[in-house]
């Protein structure tokens, strides 16, 4: 077919390419490196190479595939570790090879593995796009629902019986306009195109993360979109890893895009131990990892996020709640910038291409709560959380700013809090969630006074920030007693409630009910202590009450004992925190 | 360098010279990023790299400057190779320049292999999370920012701060607790003065570590372009020793700021669109592809640990060099000018320093069970003391309560007894933790909220030995 005419970094220009299409996947050179056509000019095509072009020569051949870049969808995805192009990284290791060889090939889904398929439809049924024709127990935690792919509908002519099939064997035959179509357990979908659905709804219901400051203060709704910007070392990765470990969703997808290999190793290894509380199964069975670390091909960073979101939509279409996290979207944006520079495009702000904002939106906008195509009727949701790494922790830069225009929940990470080792460093004054209303109903079932307590705690923190300025001028001892108490209480909210170490054996994860009791306890203390102050007891005395350390050790209480121990604590508070 | 006769291609005349770039008519068979010979009129050879090739022209970046290149007699010839380092176990004890040529007066090594200096990415699925504690004997590191094998932990310094002395102290003292294993040191000097480079070499010699070291030296007066290859050579040597000879390799690279300046200079010559403050947009990726060569691999005995040293221009941690580095490395040890002024050695900033892999490397079996608690409590107490110190500068110490005064004094004591230590003082991690406990003895016991009651009973000086 074509031939290489020019190589400049990840950009390859080929000649003899008449007849290819934009976004067509091509194989470059003897090693058949993967690339995508991104522009056509006469018989020349501009190609972005998703693998390292080092060592390529002018004149090497370019083979078109006639296909655009797709994700492979079917049983075998769960618990996989993929590179940015959906090659299975574990398969790449199979020959004992520990390093990534350029041009190495690996399928996304195992070809020879047999899956146990149980049909759910019968011959003669009218099938629509998205119709669930059967199920495969992919892992103990995930039932893989086999759907009629979008674009196919008709009458079921034949279906195989319950049994073991590979992903490539035909399992059903659908007649559509006189033509028979074979269905397999596997389907494909172009990664840059959102998968279709019937209807879209507002995000609703709480995506339980187990992180108090998120769940309680800035709740994330199922189907929502959020970002986590923060300077280096502020805790973006730890936060996203905590989300995929503990979020109460059906499936989680972790996209490591242009970040560290050791971090990937760390999160992967943690999943060899973590178990799902209810079933005792390895949590890994509901996870998918995409690892395109910073030393892997830069241009594949973009593909990695789109592969991730396509896998997520596919499972959403089965009627599941999916969480996808991407660490870090800034590295993907930088890949766009690098490519733009090589293409000698007109740069926008700080060298990023002018389409930065729309490209980011085309990713985040795929989040949502939807009614899925086909029967049975079902809802699925896809929640997206992206990390942003602003240079110099300065949020005025283009990636942060463009992202803020799209997302509805902001978890703003703070370098000053990181320096104080207050984790998570989500700044309670700068963060917000537009989903507080969408989750109110969810909360009202377990904590009718959630909205009130949340509001009063946030108010205390707000007042603390104002008082802090005065303290810096006159010192803490010069404040009136009720202000001193406010500071004490604000500190308790910060240290004993908002702060939550990801490495604490018990506190790493906190159910909403427990979070509610913790904050209620602190607010109760505030109320009782307020009465004491009014009756003339100095705050210095209140501060040394044994109740204070008891409250701060709430985090250590094992969950089985939690409610009893808190009830005891309240009784003691009522007895000991009384005015003179 | 491998001069394979198979690959000698026809020579091509040079059409244009611009900065360090040569433009020739397309050299047949040239590979992208291949290393080429640039033959001068005089017959002298320079090396260059093909950075943009097409059917019409090839653009070559020349190593060592374009002086004496002319359009009449100079020629470009392909070698068919990307830059490779000849390796064998005999690289230990040797000193090379930024092109991988020996500069210690001894003959070239007889190589077992030639390795591409860019290495290959470790398959993320093949990595082992780093977890073995390296005892440096420095309390501010071991106690608060523990280093583990396979980590990349830079020293962020400033002009005139004693980063070299600290790095030298780490080299002298670093050991993994309870293990006597094969270790090696790879030293890369990037654009530093001759004195600085020889300071390190002397230090290696004095500690007897020279025969377990490999050095790659590119001093300030050596060609800038070789500054780009120097750290890659060092890392290639490190990988070779770690993955093929099961060694635990500590790589020291100094000064990465000079490396970044070289990168900026070359990028400007190529007329690339600059990103922040003139540094190229790909600097993150460029640095990451080097630092990511640190790690552990499952099934392999060895490890690569990297301590890059960089000086923050203007002491500004948000400058692109430290900023991008911080986004890549697993924490950072930041030196404090304030401590240095106060005469505290090592002047390691408590708040800005962080080791992200610490949690894996400390605790029972590695250091001591109370390590994490001591770390968190020391940190919290010191943070409180510093906050009060700040307030007391405005309102005076008299405005503080008695409890607050205790914290204020504790912060001073922490700096002078925990952080400060001698340059030749090698503290065991137990000693470090015990200094922490000595300081806790000054605080109210019920204030030790971050320490479990069990450890208080076991380690608090009040209960010790009872
Ligand atoms: N929730 C947490 N609990 C305890 N420690 C935390 C938490 N979050 C962050 N940390 C600490 O902060 C360090 C840095 O966090 P993390 O690696 O997530 O930062 P980051 O924002 O992803 O940085 P970068 O942008 O450089 O990747 C961690 O190694 C850990 O020590
Ligand atoms: Mg991170």
PDB file of N, CA and C and ligand atoms in Angstrom, chain A residues 231-238 254 259-260 263 327-328 387 389, chain B residues 327 356, ligand 2:
ATOM      1  N   UNK A 231      -1.474  20.140  42.786  1.00  0.00           N
ATOM      2  CA  UNK A 231      -0.041  20.131  42.505  1.00  0.00           C
ATOM      3  C   UNK A 231       0.553  18.763  42.793  1.00  0.00           C
ATOM      4  N   UNK A 232       1.834  18.611  42.517  1.00  0.00           N
ATOM      5  CA  UNK A 232       2.423  17.286  42.726  1.00  0.00           C
ATOM      6  C   UNK A 232       2.414  16.948  44.217  1.00  0.00           C
ATOM      7  N   UNK A 233       2.126  15.684  44.462  1.00  0.00           N
ATOM      8  CA  UNK A 233       2.148  15.208  45.843  1.00  0.00           C
ATOM      9  C   UNK A 233       0.966  15.627  46.691  1.00  0.00           C
ATOM     10  N   UNK A 234      -0.091  16.128  46.073  1.00  0.00           N
ATOM     11  CA  UNK A 234      -1.231  16.542  46.887  1.00  0.00           C
ATOM     12  C   UNK A 234      -2.236  15.411  47.098  1.00  0.00           C
ATOM     13  N   UNK A 235      -2.045  14.296  46.430  1.00  0.00           N
ATOM     14  CA  UNK A 235      -2.905  13.148  46.727  1.00  0.00           C
ATOM     15  C   UNK A 235      -3.913  12.789  45.657  1.00  0.00           C
ATOM     16  N   UNK A 236      -3.688  13.186  44.424  1.00  0.00           N
ATOM     17  CA  UNK A 236      -4.618  12.823  43.348  1.00  0.00           C
ATOM     18  C   UNK A 236      -4.642  11.313  43.141  1.00  0.00           C
ATOM     19  N   UNK A 237      -3.459  10.761  42.999  1.00  0.00           N
ATOM     20  CA  UNK A 237      -3.393   9.331  42.704  1.00  0.00           C
ATOM     21  C   UNK A 237      -3.954   8.502  43.855  1.00  0.00           C
ATOM     22  N   UNK A 238      -3.563   8.866  45.077  1.00  0.00           N
ATOM     23  CA  UNK A 238      -4.082   8.102  46.212  1.00  0.00           C
ATOM     24  C   UNK A 238      -5.604   8.200  46.237  1.00  0.00           C
ATOM     25  N   UNK A 254      -9.626   1.893  35.950  1.00  0.00           N
ATOM     26  CA  UNK A 254      -8.550   2.802  36.339  1.00  0.00           C
ATOM     27  C   UNK A 254      -7.668   3.040  35.122  1.00  0.00           C
ATOM     28  N   UNK A 259       1.509   8.366  33.821  1.00  0.00           N
ATOM     29  CA  UNK A 259       1.977   8.500  35.205  1.00  0.00           C
ATOM     30  C   UNK A 259       2.987   7.391  35.533  1.00  0.00           C
ATOM     31  N   UNK A 260       3.161   7.113  36.830  1.00  0.00           N
ATOM     32  CA  UNK A 260       4.288   6.267  37.256  1.00  0.00           C
ATOM     33  C   UNK A 260       4.022   4.763  37.207  1.00  0.00           C
ATOM     34  N   UNK A 263       3.522   3.263  40.801  1.00  0.00           N
ATOM     35  CA  UNK A 263       2.161   3.464  41.305  1.00  0.00           C
ATOM     36  C   UNK A 263       1.216   2.395  40.775  1.00  0.00           C
ATOM     37  N   UNK A 327      -5.965   9.138  35.535  1.00  0.00           N
ATOM     38  CA  UNK A 327      -4.837   9.803  36.191  1.00  0.00           C
ATOM     39  C   UNK A 327      -3.664   9.791  35.212  1.00  0.00           C
ATOM     40  N   UNK A 328      -3.324  10.897  34.580  1.00  0.00           N
ATOM     41  CA  UNK A 328      -3.830  12.234  34.758  1.00  0.00           C
ATOM     42  C   UNK A 328      -4.227  12.785  33.387  1.00  0.00           C
ATOM     43  N   UNK A 387      -8.070  13.238  37.122  1.00  0.00           N
ATOM     44  CA  UNK A 387      -7.064  14.032  37.828  1.00  0.00           C
ATOM     45  C   UNK A 387      -6.515  15.073  36.862  1.00  0.00           C
ATOM     46  N   UNK A 389      -3.191  17.832  36.601  1.00  0.00           N
ATOM     47  CA  UNK A 389      -1.900  18.158  37.218  1.00  0.00           C
ATOM     48  C   UNK A 389      -1.422  19.533  36.743  1.00  0.00           C
TER      49      UNK A 389
ATOM     50  N   UNK B 327       6.417  15.996  39.716  1.00  0.00           N
ATOM     51  CA  UNK B 327       5.298  15.265  39.127  1.00  0.00           C
ATOM     52  C   UNK B 327       5.712  13.863  38.644  1.00  0.00           C
ATOM     53  N   UNK B 356       7.141   9.205  48.976  1.00  0.00           N
ATOM     54  CA  UNK B 356       5.844   8.573  48.752  1.00  0.00           C
ATOM     55  C   UNK B 356       5.872   7.074  48.943  1.00  0.00           C
TER      56      UNK B 356
HETATM   57 MG1  LIG C   2      -0.230  11.062  41.001  1.00  0.00          MG
END
